Coordinates of C-alpha atoms in Angstrom, one line a residue:
Chain V
M374 CA -54.2 4.2 -51.7
S375 CA -55.5 1.8 -54.2
I376 CA -55.0 -2.2 -53.8
W377 CA -53.6 -2.1 -57.2
L378 CA -51.5 0.7 -56.2
E379 CA -50.4 -1.2 -53.5
L380 CA -49.8 -4.4 -55.3
I381 CA -47.5 -2.9 -57.3
V382 CA -45.7 -1.1 -55.1
S383 CA -45.3 -4.3 -53.2
A384 CA -44.1 -6.2 -56.3
L385 CA -41.6 -3.9 -57.2
L386 CA -40.1 -4.1 -53.4
L387 CA -39.7 -7.5 -53.7
I388 CA -38.4 -7.8 -57.2
G389 CA -36.0 -4.9 -56.2
C390 CA -34.6 -6.5 -53.0
T391 CA -34.4 -10.0 -54.5
F392 CA -32.1 -8.8 -57.3
A393 CA -30.1 -6.4 -54.3
L394 CA -29.8 -9.6 -52.8
I395 CA -28.6 -11.7 -55.8
G396 CA -25.7 -9.6 -56.3
A397 CA -24.8 -9.6 -52.8
I398 CA -24.5 -13.2 -52.8
G399 CA -22.5 -13.3 -56.0
L400 CA -20.1 -10.8 -54.0
F401 CA -20.3 -13.0 -51.5
R402 CA -19.7 -16.9 -53.3
L403 CA -18.2 -16.4 -56.3
Q404 CA -14.6 -17.0 -56.6
D405 CA -12.3 -14.3 -58.3
F406 CA -12.2 -10.4 -58.3
F407 CA -13.6 -9.8 -61.9
M408 CA -16.3 -12.9 -61.7
R409 CA -17.1 -11.0 -58.3
L410 CA -17.6 -7.4 -60.2
H411 CA -20.3 -8.8 -62.4
G412 CA -22.6 -9.2 -59.2
P413 CA -22.7 -5.5 -57.5
T414 CA -22.5 -3.9 -61.1
K415 CA -25.8 -5.5 -62.7
S416 CA -27.8 -6.7 -60.0
T417 CA -27.5 -4.1 -57.5
T418 CA -27.9 -1.1 -59.4
L419 CA -31.1 -2.4 -60.8
G420 CA -32.4 -3.9 -57.5
V421 CA -31.8 -0.5 -56.1
G422 CA -33.4 1.8 -59.2
S423 CA -36.3 -0.7 -58.5
I424 CA -36.7 0.1 -55.5
I425 CA -36.4 3.7 -55.9
V426 CA -39.0 3.4 -58.6
A427 CA -41.4 1.8 -56.0
S428 CA -40.6 4.6 -53.7
M429 CA -41.9 7.2 -56.4
I430 CA -45.0 5.5 -57.2
F431 CA -45.6 5.1 -53.3
F432 CA -45.1 8.9 -52.8
S433 CA -46.5 9.8 -56.1
S434 CA -50.2 8.4 -55.2
R435 CA -50.2 10.3 -52.0
A436 CA -52.2 13.4 -51.5
E437 CA -49.3 16.1 -52.2
G438 CA -49.0 15.3 -55.6
L439 CA -46.2 13.8 -57.8
S440 CA -43.0 13.5 -56.8
F441 CA -40.3 12.5 -59.6
H442 CA -37.5 13.4 -58.0
E443 CA -36.0 9.7 -57.0
L444 CA -35.5 9.3 -60.5
L445 CA -32.7 11.3 -60.6
I446 CA -30.7 8.7 -58.1
T447 CA -31.8 6.1 -60.4
L448 CA -30.3 7.9 -63.4
F449 CA -27.4 8.3 -60.9
L450 CA -26.9 5.0 -60.4
F451 CA -26.8 3.7 -63.6
I452 CA -24.5 6.3 -64.8
T453 CA -22.1 5.9 -61.8
A454 CA -22.2 1.8 -61.8
P455 CA -20.2 1.4 -64.9
V456 CA -17.6 4.1 -64.2
S457 CA -16.4 2.9 -60.8
A458 CA -16.4 -0.9 -62.3
H459 CA -14.2 0.0 -64.6
M460 CA -12.1 1.5 -62.8
L461 CA -12.0 -1.0 -59.9
A462 CA -11.2 -3.7 -62.7
R463 CA -8.3 -1.8 -64.3
S464 CA -6.8 -1.1 -60.5
A465 CA -7.0 -5.1 -60.1
M466 CA -5.5 -5.6 -63.3
Q467 CA -2.7 -3.2 -62.2
Q468 CA -2.3 -4.9 -58.8
K469 CA -2.4 -8.3 -60.7
V470 CA -5.2 -10.3 -58.4
K471 CA -5.5 -13.7 -58.4
L472 CA -7.7 -15.4 -61.5
V473 CA -9.4 -18.6 -61.5
E474 CA -6.9 -21.0 -63.2
R475 CA -9.6 -21.9 -65.9
T476 CA -9.9 -18.2 -67.1
R477 CA -9.5 -17.9 -70.5
G478 CA -7.4 -14.6 -72.5
T479 CA -5.0 -12.6 -70.2
P480 CA -5.7 -9.7 -68.7
W481 CA -3.6 -6.5 -69.4
E482 CA -0.5 -4.7 -67.8
Chain B
M1108 CA -50.1 -5.2 -47.4
L1109 CA -47.0 -2.9 -47.3
A1110 CA -47.1 -3.4 -43.7
Y1111 CA -46.1 -6.8 -44.1
V1112 CA -43.3 -6.6 -47.3
I1113 CA -41.4 -3.4 -45.9
P1114 CA -39.8 -5.8 -43.2
L1115 CA -39.3 -8.8 -45.2
C1116 CA -37.3 -6.3 -47.8
M1117 CA -35.4 -4.6 -44.6
V1118 CA -34.6 -8.5 -43.5
M1119 CA -33.4 -9.3 -47.2
M1120 CA -31.4 -5.9 -47.5
G1121 CA -30.0 -6.7 -44.3
I1122 CA -28.8 -10.2 -45.0
A1123 CA -27.6 -8.5 -48.1
A1124 CA -25.0 -6.2 -46.2
A1125 CA -24.3 -8.7 -43.6
L1126 CA -22.8 -10.3 -47.1
N1127 CA -21.0 -7.5 -47.9
V1128 CA -19.3 -6.8 -44.6
Y1129 CA -18.2 -10.7 -44.7
R1130 CA -16.5 -9.6 -48.3
L1131 CA -15.3 -6.4 -46.7
I1132 CA -13.5 -8.1 -44.0
K1133 CA -12.2 -11.2 -45.7
G1134 CA -11.8 -10.0 -49.0
P1135 CA -8.0 -11.4 -49.9
D1136 CA -7.2 -8.3 -52.0
L1137 CA -7.7 -4.3 -51.8
P1138 CA -10.1 -4.0 -54.5
D1139 CA -12.3 -6.7 -53.2
R1140 CA -12.7 -4.3 -50.4
V1141 CA -13.5 -1.4 -52.2
L1142 CA -15.8 -3.0 -54.6
A1143 CA -17.6 -4.3 -51.1
L1144 CA -17.8 -0.6 -49.8
D1145 CA -19.3 0.2 -53.1
T1146 CA -22.0 -2.2 -53.1
L1147 CA -22.4 -1.1 -49.0
Y1148 CA -23.4 1.9 -49.7
I1149 CA -25.9 1.3 -52.6
N1150 CA -27.3 -1.3 -50.1
A1151 CA -27.1 1.3 -47.4
L1152 CA -29.3 3.9 -49.9
A1153 CA -31.7 1.3 -50.5
I1154 CA -32.6 0.6 -47.0
I1155 CA -33.0 4.5 -46.3
V1156 CA -35.1 5.1 -49.3
L1157 CA -37.0 1.6 -47.6
F1158 CA -37.1 3.3 -44.4
G1159 CA -38.5 6.9 -46.0
I1160 CA -41.6 4.5 -47.4
W1161 CA -42.0 2.9 -44.0
L1162 CA -42.6 6.3 -42.1
T1163 CA -44.3 8.0 -45.4
S1164 CA -41.9 10.7 -45.0
D1165 CA -39.9 12.5 -47.8
L1166 CA -37.5 13.9 -46.1
F1167 CA -35.1 10.9 -46.6
F1168 CA -34.9 11.5 -50.6
E1169 CA -31.7 13.8 -49.5
A1170 CA -30.2 11.3 -47.5
A1171 CA -30.2 9.0 -50.3
L1172 CA -29.2 11.9 -52.7
L1173 CA -26.1 12.7 -50.7
I1174 CA -25.1 9.2 -50.0
A1175 CA -25.4 8.6 -53.8
V1176 CA -23.4 11.2 -54.8
T1177 CA -20.6 10.7 -51.9
G1178 CA -20.7 7.3 -52.4
F1179 CA -19.3 7.2 -56.0
V1180 CA -16.7 10.3 -55.3
S1181 CA -15.0 8.0 -52.2
T1182 CA -15.2 4.9 -54.6
V1183 CA -13.4 7.1 -57.9
A1184 CA -10.9 8.2 -55.1
L1185 CA -10.1 5.0 -53.8
G1186 CA -9.9 3.7 -57.6
K1187 CA -7.2 6.3 -58.4
H1188 CA -5.3 5.9 -55.1
M1189 CA -5.1 2.1 -56.3
L1190 CA -4.1 2.9 -59.4
H1191 CA -1.2 5.7 -58.8
G1192 CA -0.6 5.4 -55.0
E1193 CA -2.0 8.9 -54.8
I1194 CA -5.4 10.4 -54.7
I1195 CA -4.7 13.9 -56.4
D1196 CA -2.2 13.9 -59.6
Chain N
M116 CA -28.0 25.0 -84.1
T117 CA -25.0 25.6 -82.1
S118 CA -24.2 29.4 -81.2
R119 CA -22.4 32.0 -79.4
W120 CA -25.4 32.1 -76.5
L121 CA -26.6 29.0 -76.4
P122 CA -23.9 26.4 -77.2
H123 CA -25.1 23.1 -75.9
P124 CA -28.8 23.5 -76.4
L125 CA -28.9 19.5 -75.4
L126 CA -26.8 20.3 -72.3
T127 CA -29.2 23.0 -71.3
L128 CA -32.5 21.2 -71.3
F129 CA -31.0 18.0 -69.4
L130 CA -29.5 20.6 -66.4
T131 CA -33.2 22.2 -66.7
V132 CA -35.4 19.2 -66.0
V133 CA -32.5 17.8 -63.4
W134 CA -33.2 21.1 -61.8
V135 CA -37.3 20.7 -62.0
L136 CA -36.6 16.9 -60.7
L137 CA -34.7 18.0 -57.8
T138 CA -37.0 21.3 -56.9
N139 CA -39.8 18.4 -57.0
S140 CA -42.4 21.3 -58.2
L141 CA -43.6 22.2 -61.5
S142 CA -44.3 25.6 -60.7
V143 CA -43.0 28.3 -63.1
G144 CA -40.3 29.3 -60.7
S145 CA -38.6 26.2 -60.9
W146 CA -38.6 25.8 -64.4
L147 CA -37.3 29.7 -65.1
M148 CA -34.7 29.2 -62.5
G149 CA -33.7 25.6 -64.2
A150 CA -33.6 27.2 -67.5
F151 CA -31.6 30.2 -66.0
L152 CA -29.1 27.5 -64.4
G153 CA -29.2 25.1 -67.6
W154 CA -28.0 28.5 -69.4
G155 CA -25.7 29.7 -67.4
I156 CA -23.4 26.5 -66.4
P157 CA -22.7 25.3 -69.8
L158 CA -21.7 28.9 -70.7
L159 CA -19.3 29.3 -67.8
C160 CA -17.7 26.1 -68.2
Q161 CA -17.9 25.5 -72.3
D162 CA -14.1 25.7 -72.1
F163 CA -13.6 22.7 -70.4
L164 CA -16.7 20.2 -72.2
L165 CA -16.0 17.3 -74.1
K166 CA -16.7 18.0 -77.6
T167 CA -19.5 15.8 -78.2
P168 CA -20.7 14.7 -81.7
R169 CA -23.5 15.9 -83.7
L170 CA -27.0 13.9 -82.8
R171 CA -27.5 12.5 -86.3
R172 CA -30.5 10.2 -85.9
P173 CA -32.3 10.8 -82.4
A174 CA -35.2 8.9 -83.2
L175 CA -32.5 5.8 -83.4
L176 CA -31.2 6.9 -80.2
L177 CA -34.3 6.5 -78.6
R178 CA -35.0 2.9 -79.8
Y179 CA -31.3 1.8 -78.7
M180 CA -32.0 3.1 -75.5
L181 CA -35.0 0.9 -75.6
V182 CA -33.5 -2.3 -76.9
V183 CA -30.4 -1.2 -73.9
L184 CA -32.8 -1.0 -71.0
Y185 CA -34.5 -4.6 -72.4
D186 CA -31.1 -6.1 -72.4
I187 CA -30.1 -4.6 -69.0
V188 CA -33.3 -6.3 -67.4
A189 CA -32.4 -9.5 -69.4
A190 CA -28.9 -9.5 -68.5
N191 CA -29.7 -9.4 -64.6
L192 CA -31.8 -12.6 -65.0
N193 CA -29.1 -14.3 -66.4
V194 CA -26.6 -13.3 -63.7
A195 CA -29.2 -14.1 -61.3
R196 CA -29.2 -17.6 -62.6
L197 CA -25.7 -17.6 -63.0
V198 CA -24.8 -16.8 -59.7
L199 CA -27.3 -18.9 -57.7
G200 CA -25.9 -21.7 -60.0
P201 CA -22.9 -23.9 -59.1
P202 CA -19.6 -21.7 -59.6
K203 CA -17.7 -24.5 -61.1
N204 CA -20.0 -24.2 -64.1
L205 CA -18.7 -20.8 -65.0
R206 CA -16.3 -20.1 -67.9
P207 CA -14.9 -16.5 -66.9
A208 CA -12.9 -15.2 -70.3
F209 CA -11.1 -11.8 -71.3
V210 CA -11.9 -11.0 -74.5
E211 CA -10.5 -8.4 -76.8
V212 CA -13.0 -6.5 -78.6
P213 CA -11.5 -4.2 -81.5
M214 CA -12.9 -0.7 -81.7
E215 CA -13.8 1.1 -84.9
I216 CA -15.1 4.1 -82.9
E217 CA -13.0 6.9 -82.6
D218 CA -14.7 9.6 -80.4
E219 CA -13.9 9.7 -76.4
F220 CA -17.6 10.4 -75.6
V221 CA -19.2 7.5 -77.9
L222 CA -16.5 5.5 -77.0
T223 CA -17.0 6.2 -73.0
L224 CA -21.1 5.5 -73.7
L225 CA -20.2 2.0 -75.4
A226 CA -18.1 1.1 -72.3
C227 CA -20.8 1.8 -69.9
V228 CA -23.4 0.2 -72.2
V229 CA -21.4 -3.2 -72.4
S230 CA -20.7 -3.0 -68.5
L231 CA -24.5 -3.2 -67.7
T232 CA -25.5 -5.6 -70.4
P233 CA -25.2 -9.8 -70.8
G234 CA -22.4 -11.2 -68.7
T235 CA -19.5 -8.7 -69.6
V236 CA -17.8 -6.1 -67.7
S237 CA -15.7 -3.5 -69.7
S238 CA -12.2 -3.8 -68.0
G239 CA -9.6 -1.4 -70.0
L240 CA -9.4 0.4 -73.0
S241 CA -5.8 0.2 -75.2
A242 CA -4.0 3.7 -75.3
D243 CA -4.3 4.4 -78.5
H244 CA -8.2 3.6 -78.0
K245 CA -8.3 0.7 -80.5
T246 CA -9.3 -2.4 -78.3
L247 CA -11.7 -2.7 -75.5
L248 CA -10.6 -5.5 -73.0
L249 CA -14.3 -7.3 -71.6
H250 CA -14.5 -9.6 -68.9
G251 CA -17.4 -12.3 -69.4
L252 CA -18.7 -14.1 -66.1
D253 CA -20.0 -17.1 -68.5
V254 CA -18.2 -17.3 -72.2
D255 CA -19.3 -20.0 -74.5
D256 CA -17.9 -18.9 -77.7
S257 CA -15.9 -15.5 -77.7
E258 CA -16.1 -15.3 -81.7
Q259 CA -19.4 -15.0 -81.2
M260 CA -19.4 -12.8 -78.2
I261 CA -17.2 -9.9 -80.2
A262 CA -19.7 -9.9 -83.0
Q263 CA -22.4 -9.3 -80.7
V264 CA -21.2 -6.1 -79.0
K265 CA -19.8 -5.1 -82.6
N266 CA -23.6 -5.7 -84.3
R267 CA -25.6 -5.0 -81.5
Y268 CA -24.1 -2.2 -79.4
E269 CA -21.5 -0.9 -82.0
A270 CA -22.7 -0.3 -85.5
P271 CA -26.4 1.4 -84.1
L272 CA -24.1 4.2 -81.8
M273 CA -22.4 4.6 -85.4
E274 CA -24.8 5.2 -87.2
I275 CA -26.8 7.5 -84.4
F276 CA -23.7 9.9 -84.0
E277 CA -21.6 11.3 -86.6
C278 CA -18.3 10.2 -86.0
S279 CA -15.3 9.0 -88.0
R280 CA -14.1 5.4 -88.3
T281 CA -10.7 4.7 -87.9

């Protein structure tokens, strides 16, 4: 494995982990449920997607030949993350979770 | 280089998982806990993929894919349960 | 383009590619098996499948995907900055965006795209499919946000797919 490929894989892994960590920090420290929803739907999805792309490059560079099946997980995560976020937001509105006072606009139901 | 990067990444993902568990235990409402579970399975998937690179084994792909599929289905089931009070309606 | 024996050509292609990726080999056998599954599955469950509108401008769809991909990366940098900054400065807001798209499939696509891009999560769709409720993490001006969603994400989708306006 050449040094350049190793560098690219390392960079992608570090970027991905940083984004996943940022998503978790958002989940940890933001104030109300709807604000916390933003971290996991965006940062974690992209972070894990980037880790999986790194894994794809790593396994493709080895002797066994190309390996693209990790792409399926990335695709699946990008399709499902907004769906589950929408679902959780709807159920949160139905359960009337507490909002930060300075939120403008009103949720439905 | 990867020998240093992967343990570092694992530490970062471990911290992320710990933060999720904090929200899972504390989370004032039910949707918070489900959101924490949702994030936790995605992070677990990332840790498994990292472990696969560490051991240079392709076998971990199937485990990661299965976790992705079952995790999504369980999030949807829990969301349905919160919305309607039942899972199958 | 659609016929009795090949009701969903694009779905067939998609399933074939997914099968080839899943088996992780480019051999003739996996292509054949994928093509068979891609042909058989839509045929067997065509009664349950959602009616998708006809794709009118495939080249524009490709460009739209690139724009969305770029926006996803930009959105993540933006969200990272907001999450790590002081939480007191955030200005969360619920914004109602009037929708012109009527078709269910395109609406779903739009809601997914909006959830993945800058600072917004779609959190509700009215029963008559006319308003989409968005939650923004840091909204400066809600009018500007509505205009951005409508111009950047909704208008190209209506151009790409053949769908009626309400």
